[in-house]
Short mmCIF file of N, CA and C in Angstrom, two decimals:
data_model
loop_
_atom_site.label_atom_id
_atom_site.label_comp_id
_atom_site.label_asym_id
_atom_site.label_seq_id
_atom_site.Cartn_x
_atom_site.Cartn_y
_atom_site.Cartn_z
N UNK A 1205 9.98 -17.39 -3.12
CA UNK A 1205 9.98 -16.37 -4.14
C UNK A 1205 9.31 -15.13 -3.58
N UNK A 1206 9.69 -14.16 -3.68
CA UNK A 1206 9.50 -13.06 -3.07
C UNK A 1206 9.47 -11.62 -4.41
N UNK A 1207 8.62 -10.38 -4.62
CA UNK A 1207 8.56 -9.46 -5.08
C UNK A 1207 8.55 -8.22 -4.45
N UNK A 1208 9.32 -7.43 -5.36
CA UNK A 1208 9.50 -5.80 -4.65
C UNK A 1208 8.23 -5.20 -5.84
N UNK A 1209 6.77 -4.70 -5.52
CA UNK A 1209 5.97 -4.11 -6.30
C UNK A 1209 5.91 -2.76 -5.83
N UNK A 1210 5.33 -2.17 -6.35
CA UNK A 1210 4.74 -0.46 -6.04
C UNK A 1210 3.38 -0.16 -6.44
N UNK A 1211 2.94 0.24 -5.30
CA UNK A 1211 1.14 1.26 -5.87
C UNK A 1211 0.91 2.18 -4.88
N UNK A 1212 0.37 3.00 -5.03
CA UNK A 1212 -0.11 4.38 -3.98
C UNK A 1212 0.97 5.14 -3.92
N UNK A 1213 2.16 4.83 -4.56
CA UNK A 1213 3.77 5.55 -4.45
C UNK A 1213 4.15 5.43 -3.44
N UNK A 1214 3.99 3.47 -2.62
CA UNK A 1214 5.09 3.12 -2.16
C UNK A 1214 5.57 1.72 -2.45
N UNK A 1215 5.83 1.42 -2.12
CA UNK A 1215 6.92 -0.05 -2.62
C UNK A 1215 6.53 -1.15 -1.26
N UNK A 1216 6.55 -2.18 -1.85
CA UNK A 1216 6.32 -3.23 -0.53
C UNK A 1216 6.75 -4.69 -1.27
N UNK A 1217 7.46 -5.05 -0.18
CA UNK A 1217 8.01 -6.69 -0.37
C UNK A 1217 7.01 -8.06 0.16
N UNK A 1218 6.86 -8.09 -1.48
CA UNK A 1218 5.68 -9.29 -1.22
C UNK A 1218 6.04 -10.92 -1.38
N UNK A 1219 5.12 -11.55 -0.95
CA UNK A 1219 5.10 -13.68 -1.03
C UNK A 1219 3.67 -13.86 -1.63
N UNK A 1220 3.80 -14.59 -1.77
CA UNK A 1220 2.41 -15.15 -2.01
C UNK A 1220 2.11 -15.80 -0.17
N UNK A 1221 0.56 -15.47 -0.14
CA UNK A 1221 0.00 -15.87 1.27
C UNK A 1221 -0.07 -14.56 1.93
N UNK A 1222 0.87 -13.32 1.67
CA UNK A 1222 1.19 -12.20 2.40
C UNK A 1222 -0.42 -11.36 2.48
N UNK A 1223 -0.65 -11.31 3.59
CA UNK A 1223 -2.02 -10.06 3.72
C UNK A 1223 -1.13 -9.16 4.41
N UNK A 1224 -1.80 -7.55 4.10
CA UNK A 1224 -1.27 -6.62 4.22
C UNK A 1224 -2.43 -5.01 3.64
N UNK A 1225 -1.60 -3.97 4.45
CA UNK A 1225 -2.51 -2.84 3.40
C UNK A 1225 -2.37 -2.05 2.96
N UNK A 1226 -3.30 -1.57 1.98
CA UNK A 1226 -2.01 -0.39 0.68
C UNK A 1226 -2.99 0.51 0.88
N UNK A 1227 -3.12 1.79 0.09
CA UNK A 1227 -3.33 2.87 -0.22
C UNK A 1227 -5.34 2.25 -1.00
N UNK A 1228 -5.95 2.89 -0.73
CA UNK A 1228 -7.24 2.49 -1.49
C UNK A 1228 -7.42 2.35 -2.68
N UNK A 1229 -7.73 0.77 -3.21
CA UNK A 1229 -7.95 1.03 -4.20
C UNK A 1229 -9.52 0.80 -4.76
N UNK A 1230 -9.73 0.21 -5.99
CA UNK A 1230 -11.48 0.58 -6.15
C UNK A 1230 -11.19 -0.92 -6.22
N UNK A 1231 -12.49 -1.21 -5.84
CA UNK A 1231 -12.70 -2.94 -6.08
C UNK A 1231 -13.83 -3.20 -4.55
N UNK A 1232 -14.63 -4.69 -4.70
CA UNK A 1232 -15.17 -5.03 -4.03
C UNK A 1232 -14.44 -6.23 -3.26
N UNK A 1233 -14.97 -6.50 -1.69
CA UNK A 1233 -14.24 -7.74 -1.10
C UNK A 1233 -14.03 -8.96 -2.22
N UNK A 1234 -13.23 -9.96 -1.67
CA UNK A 1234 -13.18 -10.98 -3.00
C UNK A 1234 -12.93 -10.95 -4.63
N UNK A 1235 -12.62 -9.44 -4.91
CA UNK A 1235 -12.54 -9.34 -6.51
C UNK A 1235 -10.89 -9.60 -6.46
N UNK A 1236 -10.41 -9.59 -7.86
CA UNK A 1236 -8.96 -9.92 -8.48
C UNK A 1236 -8.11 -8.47 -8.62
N UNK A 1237 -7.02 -8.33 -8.19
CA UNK A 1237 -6.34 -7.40 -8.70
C UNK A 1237 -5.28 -7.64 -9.02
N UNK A 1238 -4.68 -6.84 -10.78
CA UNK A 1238 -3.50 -7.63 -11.24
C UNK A 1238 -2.41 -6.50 -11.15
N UNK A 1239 -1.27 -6.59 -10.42
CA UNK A 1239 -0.17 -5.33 -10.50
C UNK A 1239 0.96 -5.84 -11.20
N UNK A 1240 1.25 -4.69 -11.93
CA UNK A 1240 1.76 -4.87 -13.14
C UNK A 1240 3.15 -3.85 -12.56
N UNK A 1241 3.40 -3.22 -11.73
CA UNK A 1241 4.62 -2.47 -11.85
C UNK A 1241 5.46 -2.92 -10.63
N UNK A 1242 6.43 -3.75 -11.01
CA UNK A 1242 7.21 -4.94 -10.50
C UNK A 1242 8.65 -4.23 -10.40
N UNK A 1243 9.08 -3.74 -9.39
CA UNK A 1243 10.24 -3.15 -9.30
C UNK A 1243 11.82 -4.98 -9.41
N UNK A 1244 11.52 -5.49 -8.99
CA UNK A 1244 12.39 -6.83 -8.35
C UNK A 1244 11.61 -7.87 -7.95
N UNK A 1245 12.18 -9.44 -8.67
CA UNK A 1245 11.77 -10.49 -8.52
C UNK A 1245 12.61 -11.41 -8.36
N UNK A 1246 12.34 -12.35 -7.32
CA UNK A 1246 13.67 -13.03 -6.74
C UNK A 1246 13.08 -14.18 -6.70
N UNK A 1247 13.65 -15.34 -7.45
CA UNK A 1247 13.22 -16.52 -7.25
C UNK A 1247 14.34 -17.86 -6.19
N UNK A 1248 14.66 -18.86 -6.52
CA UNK A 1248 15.31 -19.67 -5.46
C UNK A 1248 16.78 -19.08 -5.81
N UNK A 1249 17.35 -19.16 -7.32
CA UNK A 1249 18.79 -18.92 -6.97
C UNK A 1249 19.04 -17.27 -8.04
N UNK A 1250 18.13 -16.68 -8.51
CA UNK A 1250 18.20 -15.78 -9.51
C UNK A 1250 17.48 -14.52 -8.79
N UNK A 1251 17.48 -13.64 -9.88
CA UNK A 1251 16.96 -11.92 -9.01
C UNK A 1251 16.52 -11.28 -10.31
N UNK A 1252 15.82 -10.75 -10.80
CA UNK A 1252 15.68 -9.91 -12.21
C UNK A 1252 15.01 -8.41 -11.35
N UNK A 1253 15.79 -7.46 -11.84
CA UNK A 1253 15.67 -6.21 -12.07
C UNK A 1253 14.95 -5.62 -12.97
N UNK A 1254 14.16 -4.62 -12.80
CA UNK A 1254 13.93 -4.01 -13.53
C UNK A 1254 14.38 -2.43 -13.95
N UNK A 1255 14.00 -1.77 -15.11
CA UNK A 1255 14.55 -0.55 -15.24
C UNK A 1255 13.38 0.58 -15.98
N UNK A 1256 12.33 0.64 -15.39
CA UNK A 1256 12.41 0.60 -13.90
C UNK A 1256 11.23 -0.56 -13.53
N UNK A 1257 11.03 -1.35 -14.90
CA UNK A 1257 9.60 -2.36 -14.20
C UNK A 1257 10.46 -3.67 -15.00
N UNK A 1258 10.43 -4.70 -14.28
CA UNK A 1258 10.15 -6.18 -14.87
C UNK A 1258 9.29 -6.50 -16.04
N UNK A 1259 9.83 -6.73 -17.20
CA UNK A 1259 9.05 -6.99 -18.20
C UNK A 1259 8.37 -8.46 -17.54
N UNK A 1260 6.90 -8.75 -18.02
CA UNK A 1260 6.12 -9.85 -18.11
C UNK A 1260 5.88 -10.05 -17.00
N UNK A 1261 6.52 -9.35 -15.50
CA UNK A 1261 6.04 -9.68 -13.92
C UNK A 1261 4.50 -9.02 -13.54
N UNK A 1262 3.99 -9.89 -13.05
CA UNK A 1262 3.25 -9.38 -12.34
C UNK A 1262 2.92 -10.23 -10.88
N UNK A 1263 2.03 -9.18 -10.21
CA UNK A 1263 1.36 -10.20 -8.85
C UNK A 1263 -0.14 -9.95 -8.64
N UNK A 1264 -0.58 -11.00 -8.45
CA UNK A 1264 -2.18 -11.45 -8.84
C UNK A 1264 -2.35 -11.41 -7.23
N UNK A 1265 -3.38 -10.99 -6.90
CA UNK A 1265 -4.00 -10.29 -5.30
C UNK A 1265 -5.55 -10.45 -5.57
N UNK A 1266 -5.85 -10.40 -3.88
CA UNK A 1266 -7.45 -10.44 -4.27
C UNK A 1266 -7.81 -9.54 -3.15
N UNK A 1267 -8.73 -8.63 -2.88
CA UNK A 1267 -9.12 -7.87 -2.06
C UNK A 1267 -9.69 -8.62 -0.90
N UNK A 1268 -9.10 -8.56 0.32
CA UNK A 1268 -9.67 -9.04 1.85
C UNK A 1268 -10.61 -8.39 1.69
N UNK A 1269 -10.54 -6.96 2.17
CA UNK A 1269 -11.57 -5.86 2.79
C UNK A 1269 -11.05 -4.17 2.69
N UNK A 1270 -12.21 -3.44 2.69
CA UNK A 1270 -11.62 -1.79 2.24
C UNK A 1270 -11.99 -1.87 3.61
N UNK A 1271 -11.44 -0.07 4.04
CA UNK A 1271 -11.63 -0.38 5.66
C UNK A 1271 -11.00 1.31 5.38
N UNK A 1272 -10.81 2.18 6.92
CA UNK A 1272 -10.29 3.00 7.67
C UNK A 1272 -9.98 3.10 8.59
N UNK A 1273 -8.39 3.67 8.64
CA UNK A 1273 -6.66 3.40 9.66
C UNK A 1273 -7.98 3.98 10.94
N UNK A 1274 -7.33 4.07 11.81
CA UNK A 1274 -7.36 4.51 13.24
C UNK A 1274 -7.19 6.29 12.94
N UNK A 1275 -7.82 7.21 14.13
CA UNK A 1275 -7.69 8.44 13.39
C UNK A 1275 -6.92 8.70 13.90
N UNK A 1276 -5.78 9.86 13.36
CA UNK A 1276 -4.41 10.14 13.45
C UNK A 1276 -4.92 12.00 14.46
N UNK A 1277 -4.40 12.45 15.24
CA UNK A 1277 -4.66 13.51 15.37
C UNK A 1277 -3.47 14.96 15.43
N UNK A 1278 -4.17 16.10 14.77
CA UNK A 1278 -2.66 16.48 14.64
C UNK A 1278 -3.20 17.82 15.26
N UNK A 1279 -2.69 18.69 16.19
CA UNK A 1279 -2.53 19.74 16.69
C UNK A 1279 -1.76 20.80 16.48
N UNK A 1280 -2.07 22.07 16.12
CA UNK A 1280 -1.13 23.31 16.21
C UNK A 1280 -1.32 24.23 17.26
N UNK A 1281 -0.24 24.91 17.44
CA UNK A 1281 -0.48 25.76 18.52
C UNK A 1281 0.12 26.81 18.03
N UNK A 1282 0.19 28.33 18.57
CA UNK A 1282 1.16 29.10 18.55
C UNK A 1282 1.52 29.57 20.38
N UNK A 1283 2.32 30.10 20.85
CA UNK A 1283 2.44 29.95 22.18
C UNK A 1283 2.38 31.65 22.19
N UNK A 1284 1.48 31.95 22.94
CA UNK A 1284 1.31 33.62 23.72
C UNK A 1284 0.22 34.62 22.80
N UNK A 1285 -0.37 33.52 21.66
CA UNK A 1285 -1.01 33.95 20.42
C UNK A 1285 -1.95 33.75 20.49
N UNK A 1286 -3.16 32.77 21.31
CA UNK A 1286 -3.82 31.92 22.01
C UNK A 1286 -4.45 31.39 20.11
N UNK A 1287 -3.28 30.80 19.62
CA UNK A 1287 -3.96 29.89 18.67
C UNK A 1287 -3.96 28.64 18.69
N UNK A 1288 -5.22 27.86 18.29
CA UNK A 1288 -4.72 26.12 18.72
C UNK A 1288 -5.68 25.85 17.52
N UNK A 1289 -5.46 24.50 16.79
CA UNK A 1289 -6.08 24.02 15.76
C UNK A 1289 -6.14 22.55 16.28
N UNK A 1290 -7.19 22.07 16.11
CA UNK A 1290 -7.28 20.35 16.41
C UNK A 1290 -7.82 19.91 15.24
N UNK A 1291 -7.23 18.67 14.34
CA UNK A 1291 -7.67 17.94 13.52
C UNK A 1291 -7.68 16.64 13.52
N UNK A 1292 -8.65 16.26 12.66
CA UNK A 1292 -8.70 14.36 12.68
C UNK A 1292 -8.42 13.97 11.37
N UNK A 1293 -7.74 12.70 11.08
CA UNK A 1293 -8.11 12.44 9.69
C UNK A 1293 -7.94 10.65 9.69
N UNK A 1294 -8.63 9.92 8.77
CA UNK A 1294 -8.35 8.59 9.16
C UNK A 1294 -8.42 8.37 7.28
N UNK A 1295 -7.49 7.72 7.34
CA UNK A 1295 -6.98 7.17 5.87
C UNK A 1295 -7.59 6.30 5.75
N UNK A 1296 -8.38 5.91 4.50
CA UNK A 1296 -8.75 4.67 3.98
C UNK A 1296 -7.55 4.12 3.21
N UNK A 1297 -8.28 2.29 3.49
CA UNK A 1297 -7.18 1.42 2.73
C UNK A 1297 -7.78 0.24 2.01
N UNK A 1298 -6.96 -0.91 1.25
CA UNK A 1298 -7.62 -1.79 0.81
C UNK A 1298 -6.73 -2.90 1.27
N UNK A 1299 -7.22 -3.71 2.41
CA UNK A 1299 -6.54 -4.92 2.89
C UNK A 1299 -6.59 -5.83 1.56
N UNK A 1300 -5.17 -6.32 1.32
CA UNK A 1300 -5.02 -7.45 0.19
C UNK A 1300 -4.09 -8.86 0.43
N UNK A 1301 -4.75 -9.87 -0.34
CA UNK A 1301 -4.30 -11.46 -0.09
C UNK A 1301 -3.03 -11.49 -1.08
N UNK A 1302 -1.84 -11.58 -1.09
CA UNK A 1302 -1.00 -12.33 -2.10
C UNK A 1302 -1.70 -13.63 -2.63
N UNK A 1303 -2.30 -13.90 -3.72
CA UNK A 1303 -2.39 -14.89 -4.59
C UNK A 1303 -0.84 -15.75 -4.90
N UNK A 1304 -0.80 -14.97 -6.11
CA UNK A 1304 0.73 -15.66 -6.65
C UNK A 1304 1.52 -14.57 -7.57
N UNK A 1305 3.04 -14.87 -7.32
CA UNK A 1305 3.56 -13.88 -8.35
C UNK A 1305 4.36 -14.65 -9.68
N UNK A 1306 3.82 -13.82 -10.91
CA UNK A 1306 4.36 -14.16 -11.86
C UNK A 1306 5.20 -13.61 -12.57
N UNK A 1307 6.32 -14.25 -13.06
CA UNK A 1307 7.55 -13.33 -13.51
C UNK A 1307 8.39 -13.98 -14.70
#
């Protein structure tokens, strides 16, 4: 059984057992998180759609760990202008456990 959910405004195809990482959310290691906006739920021989959420789906998660990506670096230049800009930025995230999905 497998789910198509959404949070941070993107979409990800989940199992139960699945660790993975989304967009930050608030919570401490080990707490519960319940997502409620369930694009598609697919069980052994069936599929339910939603328009645009699955009534009564959800997927029950528990927070691994909050953390920050690797830093990304982005550079501008202009050429004969002697302009150059150097920046850093490192995204925080919230590593999460698939529990179970309910639908």
């Amino acid at each position: 059984m497998y789910a198509v959910m959404e949070t941070g405004g993107k979409q990800y195809r989940v199992q139960a057992g699945d660790v993975f990482r989304v967009e930050r959310l608030e919570g401490e290691a080990g707490s519960e998180l319940v997502f409620d906006k369930i694009r598609l739920v697919s069980g052994d021989s069936s599929m339910k759609f939603g328009t645009p959420w699955v009534k009564g789906a959800e997927v029950r998660a528990e927070i691994v760990s909050q953390g920050r990506a690797d830093k990304i670096l982005v550079f501008k230049f202009k050429s004969k202008k002697n302009m150059r800009r150097m920046r850093g930025h490192r995204q925080y995230y919230t590593e999460i456990r698939v529990k179970e999905i309910v639908a």
